[in-house]
Amino acid sequence: MNTQNHINGQIILHARLPYHEIRAPKDYIYYKVRVIGGLGGDAEVDIVKQRANCIKVLANILQVCIQHQHIALYLVRFEGGDTANTIPANAEALVAIPSEMEQDFKDIMIQGSCALQAQYGVTDPDAEVLLDKAVWHGNIIDEISTRCLLADINGIPTGPLEMRADIIGTAMTSNNIGCVKMNHSTSCFEIMNVCHSIKEYDLNLLASKIRQILEVSGAEITNC
């Protein structure tokens, strides 16, 4: 069932994306990756300031590992943000990677940190990527679930999508992924997304596009 919360020019979508767990392959090691120090802010008021969405930043870095360096990366955990209406200032993932590709992985993290500063050094001067070796003895999230979550986060547009001509510095239409949490009792990623627009047609069209992206991966979308 697909429903939406349509109040005062906004639609809040609550997606539940199921994940499956497997035993970790042999010779895998673990790292905690954090994107921290973003300024965050209100998803409607501050979205035009082009601040970093740390959930998007983290998902992009991890997807680069898989797509461009062909690192067989698995998620163990991925979480970030607090509410749909807040630009996430922090995000964190625990990942499993092949031990023989550790240096390649570290190199991508360095490149990702440099890219973060290059893109957001003015708006989020304290934002940074932190990498720490970790220990994990439990199951990990399988390849399909890992790829679906990262692809969905990267595929959903965030920030101001159209600006108003009559009021300078104000968004006509915008979108924000505000929160990603893991619900271990239901084995789902819970993704909170809020669409804003002063045009009802554009608002409904944007929400429909985001639902389609998530539903392809098997997510169930309901109102908050």
PDB file of C-alpha atoms in Angstrom:
ATOM      1  CA  MET A   1       0.000   0.000   0.000  1.00  0.00           C
ATOM      2  CA  ASN A   2       1.352   3.431  -0.959  1.00  0.00           C
ATOM      3  CA  THR A   3       0.070   6.390   1.012  1.00  0.00           C
ATOM      4  CA  GLN A   4       1.422   9.843   1.635  1.00  0.00           C
ATOM      5  CA  ASN A   5       1.193  12.651   4.155  1.00  0.00           C
ATOM      6  CA  HIS A   6       0.293  15.795   2.201  1.00  0.00           C
ATOM      7  CA  ILE A   7       0.264  18.838   4.486  1.00  0.00           C
ATOM      8  CA  ASN A   8       1.160  22.460   3.707  1.00  0.00           C
ATOM      9  CA  GLY A   9       3.031  21.705   0.501  1.00  0.00           C
ATOM     10  CA  GLN A  10       4.933  18.686   1.757  1.00  0.00           C
ATOM     11  CA  ILE A  11       4.746  14.936   1.410  1.00  0.00           C
ATOM     12  CA  ILE A  12       6.562  12.757   3.919  1.00  0.00           C
ATOM     13  CA  LEU A  13       7.385   9.253   2.739  1.00  0.00           C
ATOM     14  CA  HIS A  14       8.346   6.479   5.139  1.00  0.00           C
ATOM     15  CA  ALA A  15       9.974   3.608   3.262  1.00  0.00           C
ATOM     16  CA  ARG A  16      10.744   0.204   4.713  1.00  0.00           C
ATOM     17  CA  LEU A  17      13.372  -1.539   2.611  1.00  0.00           C
ATOM     18  CA  PRO A  18      13.903  -5.178   3.640  1.00  0.00           C
ATOM     19  CA  TYR A  19      17.393  -6.576   3.971  1.00  0.00           C
ATOM     20  CA  HIS A  20      18.736 -10.109   4.234  1.00  0.00           C
ATOM     21  CA  GLU A  21      21.668 -11.299   6.286  1.00  0.00           C
ATOM     22  CA  ILE A  22      24.361 -13.820   5.443  1.00  0.00           C
ATOM     23  CA  ARG A  23      27.523 -15.143   7.035  1.00  0.00           C
ATOM     24  CA  ALA A  24      30.583 -13.100   6.187  1.00  0.00           C
ATOM     25  CA  PRO A  25      32.967 -14.560   3.593  1.00  0.00           C
ATOM     26  CA  LYS A  26      36.388 -15.675   4.768  1.00  0.00           C
ATOM     27  CA  ASP A  27      39.256 -13.190   4.871  1.00  0.00           C
ATOM     28  CA  TYR A  28      36.997 -10.174   5.305  1.00  0.00           C
ATOM     29  CA  ILE A  29      37.800  -7.259   7.604  1.00  0.00           C
ATOM     30  CA  TYR A  30      35.627  -4.490   9.025  1.00  0.00           C
ATOM     31  CA  TYR A  31      35.711  -0.723   9.030  1.00  0.00           C
ATOM     32  CA  LYS A  32      33.500   1.957  10.517  1.00  0.00           C
ATOM     33  CA  VAL A  33      33.011   4.862   8.113  1.00  0.00           C
ATOM     34  CA  ARG A  34      31.563   8.103   9.422  1.00  0.00           C
ATOM     35  CA  VAL A  35      30.638  11.362   7.726  1.00  0.00           C
ATOM     36  CA  ILE A  36      30.343  13.925  10.500  1.00  0.00           C
ATOM     37  CA  GLY A  37      30.440  17.647  11.143  1.00  0.00           C
ATOM     38  CA  GLY A  38      27.765  18.802   8.727  1.00  0.00           C
ATOM     39  CA  LEU A  39      25.763  21.873   9.661  1.00  0.00           C
ATOM     40  CA  GLY A  40      22.441  20.211   8.908  1.00  0.00           C
ATOM     41  CA  GLY A  41      19.406  22.434   9.281  1.00  0.00           C
ATOM     42  CA  ASP A  42      15.729  22.597   8.389  1.00  0.00           C
ATOM     43  CA  ALA A  43      14.846  20.645   5.256  1.00  0.00           C
ATOM     44  CA  GLU A  44      12.613  23.440   3.965  1.00  0.00           C
ATOM     45  CA  VAL A  45      14.280  26.635   5.200  1.00  0.00           C
ATOM     46  CA  ASP A  46      17.971  25.681   4.900  1.00  0.00           C
ATOM     47  CA  ILE A  47      17.786  23.420   1.835  1.00  0.00           C
ATOM     48  CA  VAL A  48      18.711  26.332  -0.475  1.00  0.00           C
ATOM     49  CA  LYS A  49      22.019  26.782   1.359  1.00  0.00           C
ATOM     50  CA  GLN A  50      23.331  23.672  -0.428  1.00  0.00           C
ATOM     51  CA  ARG A  51      24.572  22.073   2.780  1.00  0.00           C
ATOM     52  CA  ALA A  52      25.902  18.530   2.760  1.00  0.00           C
ATOM     53  CA  ASN A  53      23.417  15.714   3.219  1.00  0.00           C
ATOM     54  CA  CYS A  54      25.729  13.336   5.076  1.00  0.00           C
ATOM     55  CA  ILE A  55      23.557  10.314   4.307  1.00  0.00           C
ATOM     56  CA  LYS A  56      23.972  11.002   0.594  1.00  0.00           C
ATOM     57  CA  VAL A  57      27.700  11.676   0.967  1.00  0.00           C
ATOM     58  CA  LEU A  58      28.313   8.393   2.770  1.00  0.00           C
ATOM     59  CA  ALA A  59      26.211   6.340   0.352  1.00  0.00           C
ATOM     60  CA  ASN A  60      28.038   7.885  -2.592  1.00  0.00           C
ATOM     61  CA  ILE A  61      31.483   7.055  -1.213  1.00  0.00           C
ATOM     62  CA  LEU A  62      30.504   3.447  -0.531  1.00  0.00           C
ATOM     63  CA  GLN A  63      28.922   3.047  -3.943  1.00  0.00           C
ATOM     64  CA  VAL A  64      32.126   4.317  -5.561  1.00  0.00           C
ATOM     65  CA  CYS A  65      33.947   1.480  -3.813  1.00  0.00           C
ATOM     66  CA  ILE A  66      31.620  -1.061  -5.407  1.00  0.00           C
ATOM     67  CA  GLN A  67      31.098   0.395  -8.865  1.00  0.00           C
ATOM     68  CA  HIS A  68      34.426   2.003  -9.701  1.00  0.00           C
ATOM     69  CA  GLN A  69      36.949  -0.024  -7.708  1.00  0.00           C
ATOM     70  CA  HIS A  70      34.955  -3.282  -7.775  1.00  0.00           C
ATOM     71  CA  ILE A  71      35.402  -3.831  -4.067  1.00  0.00           C
ATOM     72  CA  ALA A  72      33.044  -6.609  -2.924  1.00  0.00           C
ATOM     73  CA  LEU A  73      31.764  -4.478  -0.051  1.00  0.00           C
ATOM     74  CA  TYR A  74      28.968  -5.560   2.258  1.00  0.00           C
ATOM     75  CA  LEU A  75      27.092  -3.396   4.720  1.00  0.00           C
ATOM     76  CA  VAL A  76      26.780  -4.455   8.322  1.00  0.00           C
ATOM     77  CA  ARG A  77      25.068  -1.268   9.438  1.00  0.00           C
ATOM     78  CA  PHE A  78      24.024   2.035   7.844  1.00  0.00           C
ATOM     79  CA  GLU A  79      22.351   4.831   9.796  1.00  0.00           C
ATOM     80  CA  GLY A  80      22.168   8.602   9.766  1.00  0.00           C
ATOM     81  CA  GLY A  81      20.052  11.657  10.489  1.00  0.00           C
ATOM     82  CA  ASP A  82      17.205  12.159  12.934  1.00  0.00           C
ATOM     83  CA  THR A  83      13.967  13.216  11.213  1.00  0.00           C
ATOM     84  CA  ALA A  84      12.610  13.586   7.685  1.00  0.00           C
ATOM     85  CA  ASN A  85      12.511  17.377   8.019  1.00  0.00           C
ATOM     86  CA  THR A  86      16.144  17.791   9.077  1.00  0.00           C
ATOM     87  CA  ILE A  87      19.171  17.822   6.775  1.00  0.00           C
ATOM     88  CA  PRO A  88      21.336  14.999   8.192  1.00  0.00           C
ATOM     89  CA  ALA A  89      24.560  16.325   9.690  1.00  0.00           C
ATOM     90  CA  ASN A  90      26.025  12.876  10.412  1.00  0.00           C
ATOM     91  CA  ALA A  91      25.903   9.348   9.006  1.00  0.00           C
ATOM     92  CA  GLU A  92      27.689   6.125   9.889  1.00  0.00           C
ATOM     93  CA  ALA A  93      28.224   2.725   8.320  1.00  0.00           C
ATOM     94  CA  LEU A  94      29.957  -0.460   9.373  1.00  0.00           C
ATOM     95  CA  VAL A  95      31.221  -2.308   6.309  1.00  0.00           C
ATOM     96  CA  ALA A  96      32.925  -5.587   5.480  1.00  0.00           C
ATOM     97  CA  ILE A  97      35.581  -5.644   2.755  1.00  0.00           C
ATOM     98  CA  PRO A  98      38.055  -8.214   1.402  1.00  0.00           C
ATOM     99  CA  SER A  99      41.323  -7.976   3.307  1.00  0.00           C
ATOM    100  CA  GLU A 100      43.354  -7.925   0.079  1.00  0.00           C
ATOM    101  CA  MET A 101      41.569  -4.725  -1.007  1.00  0.00           C
ATOM    102  CA  GLU A 102      42.137  -2.830   2.224  1.00  0.00           C
ATOM    103  CA  GLN A 103      44.519  -0.299   0.704  1.00  0.00           C
ATOM    104  CA  ASP A 104      42.198   0.348  -2.255  1.00  0.00           C
ATOM    105  CA  PHE A 105      39.395   0.953   0.220  1.00  0.00           C
ATOM    106  CA  LYS A 106      41.489   3.369   2.254  1.00  0.00           C
ATOM    107  CA  ASP A 107      42.477   5.258  -0.890  1.00  0.00           C
ATOM    108  CA  ILE A 108      38.822   5.763  -1.812  1.00  0.00           C
ATOM    109  CA  MET A 109      38.073   7.071   1.668  1.00  0.00           C
ATOM    110  CA  ILE A 110      40.857   9.632   1.286  1.00  0.00           C
ATOM    111  CA  GLN A 111      39.525  10.649  -2.122  1.00  0.00           C
ATOM    112  CA  GLY A 112      36.015  10.881  -0.681  1.00  0.00           C
ATOM    113  CA  SER A 113      37.202  13.120   2.124  1.00  0.00           C
ATOM    114  CA  CYS A 114      38.931  15.421  -0.350  1.00  0.00           C
ATOM    115  CA  ALA A 115      35.820  15.505  -2.539  1.00  0.00           C
ATOM    116  CA  LEU A 116      33.674  16.351   0.494  1.00  0.00           C
ATOM    117  CA  GLN A 117      35.848  19.351   1.313  1.00  0.00           C
ATOM    118  CA  ALA A 118      36.020  20.454  -2.309  1.00  0.00           C
ATOM    119  CA  GLN A 119      32.236  20.428  -2.646  1.00  0.00           C
ATOM    120  CA  TYR A 120      31.144  21.513   0.819  1.00  0.00           C
ATOM    121  CA  GLY A 121      34.151  23.295   2.292  1.00  0.00           C
ATOM    122  CA  VAL A 122      32.313  26.615   2.265  1.00  0.00           C
ATOM    123  CA  THR A 123      28.876  25.490   3.441  1.00  0.00           C
ATOM    124  CA  ASP A 124      30.061  22.765   5.867  1.00  0.00           C
ATOM    125  CA  PRO A 125      33.653  23.609   6.830  1.00  0.00           C
ATOM    126  CA  ASP A 126      33.794  21.014   9.624  1.00  0.00           C
ATOM    127  CA  ALA A 127      32.408  18.104   7.598  1.00  0.00           C
ATOM    128  CA  GLU A 128      34.833  15.197   7.314  1.00  0.00           C
ATOM    129  CA  VAL A 129      35.104  11.490   6.591  1.00  0.00           C
ATOM    130  CA  LEU A 130      36.480   9.355   9.433  1.00  0.00           C
ATOM    131  CA  LEU A 131      37.664   5.775   9.066  1.00  0.00           C
ATOM    132  CA  ASP A 132      38.292   3.355  11.930  1.00  0.00           C
ATOM    133  CA  LYS A 133      39.139  -0.337  11.975  1.00  0.00           C
ATOM    134  CA  ALA A 134      36.362  -2.343  13.619  1.00  0.00           C
ATOM    135  CA  VAL A 135      35.632  -5.798  14.978  1.00  0.00           C
ATOM    136  CA  TRP A 136      32.479  -7.727  14.101  1.00  0.00           C
ATOM    137  CA  HIS A 137      31.497 -11.335  14.751  1.00  0.00           C
ATOM    138  CA  GLY A 138      27.906 -11.435  13.536  1.00  0.00           C
ATOM    139  CA  ASN A 139      26.130 -11.715  10.215  1.00  0.00           C
ATOM    140  CA  ILE A 140      26.415  -9.125   7.452  1.00  0.00           C
ATOM    141  CA  ILE A 141      23.895  -7.750   4.948  1.00  0.00           C
ATOM    142  CA  ASP A 142      23.868  -9.560   1.625  1.00  0.00           C
ATOM    143  CA  GLU A 143      25.063  -8.120  -1.688  1.00  0.00           C
ATOM    144  CA  ILE A 144      21.638  -7.343  -3.163  1.00  0.00           C
ATOM    145  CA  SER A 145      20.396  -5.577  -0.028  1.00  0.00           C
ATOM    146  CA  THR A 146      23.627  -3.603   0.219  1.00  0.00           C
ATOM    147  CA  ARG A 147      23.474  -2.494  -3.398  1.00  0.00           C
ATOM    148  CA  CYS A 148      19.759  -1.663  -3.237  1.00  0.00           C
ATOM    149  CA  LEU A 149      20.114   0.646  -0.255  1.00  0.00           C
ATOM    150  CA  LEU A 150      23.126   2.499  -1.675  1.00  0.00           C
ATOM    151  CA  ALA A 151      21.556   2.772  -5.136  1.00  0.00           C
ATOM    152  CA  ASP A 152      18.281   4.082  -3.709  1.00  0.00           C
ATOM    153  CA  ILE A 153      19.955   6.740  -1.583  1.00  0.00           C
ATOM    154  CA  ASN A 154      22.135   7.840  -4.478  1.00  0.00           C
ATOM    155  CA  GLY A 155      19.221   7.765  -6.919  1.00  0.00           C
ATOM    156  CA  ILE A 156      16.881   9.962  -4.880  1.00  0.00           C
ATOM    157  CA  PRO A 157      17.507  13.666  -5.603  1.00  0.00           C
ATOM    158  CA  THR A 158      18.101  15.955  -2.643  1.00  0.00           C
ATOM    159  CA  GLY A 159      18.400  19.704  -2.242  1.00  0.00           C
ATOM    160  CA  PRO A 160      16.576  22.474  -4.114  1.00  0.00           C
ATOM    161  CA  LEU A 161      15.286  21.089  -7.414  1.00  0.00           C
ATOM    162  CA  GLU A 162      13.693  24.318  -8.671  1.00  0.00           C
ATOM    163  CA  MET A 163      14.028  27.870  -7.372  1.00  0.00           C
ATOM    164  CA  ARG A 164      11.312  30.511  -7.160  1.00  0.00           C
ATOM    165  CA  ALA A 165      11.613  33.463  -9.523  1.00  0.00           C
ATOM    166  CA  ASP A 166       9.490  35.787  -7.382  1.00  0.00           C
ATOM    167  CA  ILE A 167      11.328  35.291  -4.085  1.00  0.00           C
ATOM    168  CA  ILE A 168      15.109  35.205  -4.427  1.00  0.00           C
ATOM    169  CA  GLY A 169      16.819  32.423  -2.515  1.00  0.00           C
ATOM    170  CA  THR A 170      13.667  30.373  -1.988  1.00  0.00           C
ATOM    171  CA  ALA A 171      13.044  26.904  -3.343  1.00  0.00           C
ATOM    172  CA  MET A 172      10.005  26.161  -5.465  1.00  0.00           C
ATOM    173  CA  THR A 173      10.533  22.405  -5.109  1.00  0.00           C
ATOM    174  CA  SER A 174      12.987  20.498  -2.941  1.00  0.00           C
ATOM    175  CA  ASN A 175      13.607  17.079  -1.466  1.00  0.00           C
ATOM    176  CA  ASN A 176      15.464  15.700   1.547  1.00  0.00           C
ATOM    177  CA  ILE A 177      16.420  12.254   2.792  1.00  0.00           C
ATOM    178  CA  GLY A 178      16.407  13.081   6.465  1.00  0.00           C
ATOM    179  CA  CYS A 179      16.861   9.787   8.246  1.00  0.00           C
ATOM    180  CA  VAL A 180      17.960   6.207   7.625  1.00  0.00           C
ATOM    181  CA  LYS A 181      17.689   3.716  10.482  1.00  0.00           C
ATOM    182  CA  MET A 182      17.882  -0.058  10.797  1.00  0.00           C
ATOM    183  CA  ASN A 183      14.953  -1.853  12.365  1.00  0.00           C
ATOM    184  CA  HIS A 184      16.463  -5.155  13.471  1.00  0.00           C
ATOM    185  CA  SER A 185      13.140  -6.600  14.615  1.00  0.00           C
ATOM    186  CA  THR A 186      11.702  -6.363  11.080  1.00  0.00           C
ATOM    187  CA  SER A 187      15.009  -6.623   9.151  1.00  0.00           C
ATOM    188  CA  CYS A 188      14.310  -3.388   7.307  1.00  0.00           C
ATOM    189  CA  PHE A 189      16.055  -0.133   6.576  1.00  0.00           C
ATOM    190  CA  GLU A 190      13.665   2.683   7.444  1.00  0.00           C
ATOM    191  CA  ILE A 191      14.142   5.682   5.150  1.00  0.00           C
ATOM    192  CA  MET A 192      12.441   8.994   5.921  1.00  0.00           C
ATOM    193  CA  ASN A 193      12.053  11.379   2.998  1.00  0.00           C
ATOM    194  CA  VAL A 194      10.261  14.724   2.732  1.00  0.00           C
ATOM    195  CA  CYS A 195       9.258  16.473  -0.508  1.00  0.00           C
ATOM    196  CA  HIS A 196       8.402  20.183  -0.556  1.00  0.00           C
ATOM    197  CA  SER A 197       6.795  22.242  -3.312  1.00  0.00           C
ATOM    198  CA  ILE A 198       4.430  25.170  -3.613  1.00  0.00           C
ATOM    199  CA  LYS A 199       3.017  23.515  -6.748  1.00  0.00           C
ATOM    200  CA  GLU A 200       0.764  20.574  -5.976  1.00  0.00           C
ATOM    201  CA  TYR A 201       1.365  18.897  -9.333  1.00  0.00           C
ATOM    202  CA  ASP A 202       5.160  19.097  -8.959  1.00  0.00           C
ATOM    203  CA  LEU A 203       4.924  17.881  -5.379  1.00  0.00           C
ATOM    204  CA  ASN A 204       2.926  14.804  -6.328  1.00  0.00           C
ATOM    205  CA  LEU A 205       5.168  14.115  -9.339  1.00  0.00           C
ATOM    206  CA  LEU A 206       8.325  14.273  -7.219  1.00  0.00           C
ATOM    207  CA  ALA A 207       6.850  11.989  -4.557  1.00  0.00           C
ATOM    208  CA  SER A 208       5.746   9.544  -7.248  1.00  0.00           C
ATOM    209  CA  LYS A 209       9.244   9.398  -8.749  1.00  0.00           C
ATOM    210  CA  ILE A 210      10.796   8.724  -5.351  1.00  0.00           C
ATOM    211  CA  ARG A 211       8.266   6.000  -4.602  1.00  0.00           C
ATOM    212  CA  GLN A 212       9.092   4.342  -7.905  1.00  0.00           C
ATOM    213  CA  ILE A 213      12.813   4.316  -7.107  1.00  0.00           C
ATOM    214  CA  LEU A 214      12.196   2.696  -3.740  1.00  0.00           C
ATOM    215  CA  GLU A 215       9.535   0.252  -4.883  1.00  0.00           C
ATOM    216  CA  VAL A 216      11.821  -1.194  -7.548  1.00  0.00           C
ATOM    217  CA  SER A 217      14.080  -2.316  -4.709  1.00  0.00           C
ATOM    218  CA  GLY A 218      11.169  -3.899  -2.864  1.00  0.00           C
ATOM    219  CA  ALA A 219      10.426  -1.139  -0.369  1.00  0.00           C
ATOM    220  CA  GLU A 220       6.997  -0.543   1.133  1.00  0.00           C
ATOM    221  CA  ILE A 221       6.125   3.143   1.390  1.00  0.00           C
ATOM    222  CA  THR A 222       3.532   4.500   3.819  1.00  0.00           C
ATOM    223  CA  ASN A 223       2.647   7.801   5.416  1.00  0.00           C
ATOM    224  CA  CYS A 224       4.464   8.759   8.599  1.00  0.00           C
TER     225      CYS A 224
END
